[in-house]
Amino acid sequence: GGGLVNAARRPISGGPRLARYLVGLADQGVELGMQLVETTVNGRPGLAGHVDGETQVVVAFGVDGDRIRHLWAVVNPEKLLAWNPVSRPPDV
């Protein structure tokens, strides 16, 4: 989160632990009214989570065969500027 928003501090390993973590995130998203949209993230399948039209999270999936092996999530608002062009500061 870059100190701007809460995020996992270390990689989360193992299906059950990751599932519990993702369920907790989903619960928070529901409370915020987040809408998930399928998208491509750096050439990988992914999701973008929007609240009131602004991207709050982008997740990319590392797929191996029929299994998801990795998830990369970005929640730092500064790193999401490209996903929120309306809030991006003008070029100098």
PDB file of N, CA and C in Angstrom, residues 2-3 11 13 21 27 29 31 41 47 55 62 67 75:
ATOM      1  N   GLY A   2       2.162   1.154   0.105  1.00  0.00           N
ATOM      2  CA  GLY A   2       3.018   2.328   0.098  1.00  0.00           C
ATOM      3  C   GLY A   2       2.814   3.237   1.295  1.00  0.00           C
ATOM      4  N   GLY A   3       2.202   2.724   2.357  1.00  0.00           N
ATOM      5  CA  GLY A   3       1.938   3.529   3.537  1.00  0.00           C
ATOM      6  C   GLY A   3       0.692   4.386   3.410  1.00  0.00           C
ATOM      7  N   PRO A  11       4.165 -11.812   1.429  1.00  0.00           N
ATOM      8  CA  PRO A  11       3.397 -12.714   0.548  1.00  0.00           C
ATOM      9  C   PRO A  11       2.581 -13.711   1.366  1.00  0.00           C
ATOM     10  N   SER A  13       1.072 -17.360   1.390  1.00  0.00           N
ATOM     11  CA  SER A  13       1.275 -18.640   0.722  1.00  0.00           C
ATOM     12  C   SER A  13       0.242 -19.653   1.182  1.00  0.00           C
ATOM     13  N   TYR A  21      -7.831 -14.801   3.351  1.00  0.00           N
ATOM     14  CA  TYR A  21      -7.468 -13.404   3.144  1.00  0.00           C
ATOM     15  C   TYR A  21      -8.371 -12.771   2.079  1.00  0.00           C
ATOM     16  N   ASP A  27     -15.260  -9.106   1.662  1.00  0.00           N
ATOM     17  CA  ASP A  27     -16.207  -8.523   2.613  1.00  0.00           C
ATOM     18  C   ASP A  27     -16.037  -7.009   2.704  1.00  0.00           C
ATOM     19  N   GLY A  29     -14.809  -5.109   0.373  1.00  0.00           N
ATOM     20  CA  GLY A  29     -15.263  -4.563  -0.907  1.00  0.00           C
ATOM     21  C   GLY A  29     -16.768  -4.432  -0.969  1.00  0.00           C
ATOM     22  N   GLU A  31     -18.764  -3.980   1.569  1.00  0.00           N
ATOM     23  CA  GLU A  31     -19.131  -2.858   2.434  1.00  0.00           C
ATOM     24  C   GLU A  31     -18.931  -1.519   1.724  1.00  0.00           C
ATOM     25  N   VAL A  41      -4.148  -7.159 -17.153  1.00  0.00           N
ATOM     26  CA  VAL A  41      -3.168  -6.396 -16.392  1.00  0.00           C
ATOM     27  C   VAL A  41      -1.776  -6.858 -16.819  1.00  0.00           C
ATOM     28  N   LEU A  47      -8.409  -8.437 -12.518  1.00  0.00           N
ATOM     29  CA  LEU A  47      -9.615  -7.757 -12.054  1.00  0.00           C
ATOM     30  C   LEU A  47      -9.256  -6.341 -11.638  1.00  0.00           C
ATOM     31  N   THR A  55     -10.869   3.478  -9.556  1.00  0.00           N
ATOM     32  CA  THR A  55     -10.188   2.201  -9.342  1.00  0.00           C
ATOM     33  C   THR A  55      -9.478   2.223  -7.997  1.00  0.00           C
ATOM     34  N   GLY A  62      -1.416 -14.951 -12.025  1.00  0.00           N
ATOM     35  CA  GLY A  62      -0.413 -15.800 -12.668  1.00  0.00           C
ATOM     36  C   GLY A  62      -0.993 -17.201 -12.768  1.00  0.00           C
ATOM     37  N   ARG A  67      -4.685 -23.705 -12.897  1.00  0.00           N
ATOM     38  CA  ARG A  67      -4.568 -23.226 -11.522  1.00  0.00           C
ATOM     39  C   ARG A  67      -4.005 -21.816 -11.466  1.00  0.00           C
ATOM     40  N   VAL A  75      -2.753  -1.610  -4.563  1.00  0.00           N
ATOM     41  CA  VAL A  75      -3.754  -0.792  -3.881  1.00  0.00           C
ATOM     42  C   VAL A  75      -3.250   0.624  -3.617  1.00  0.00           C
TER      43      VAL A  75
END
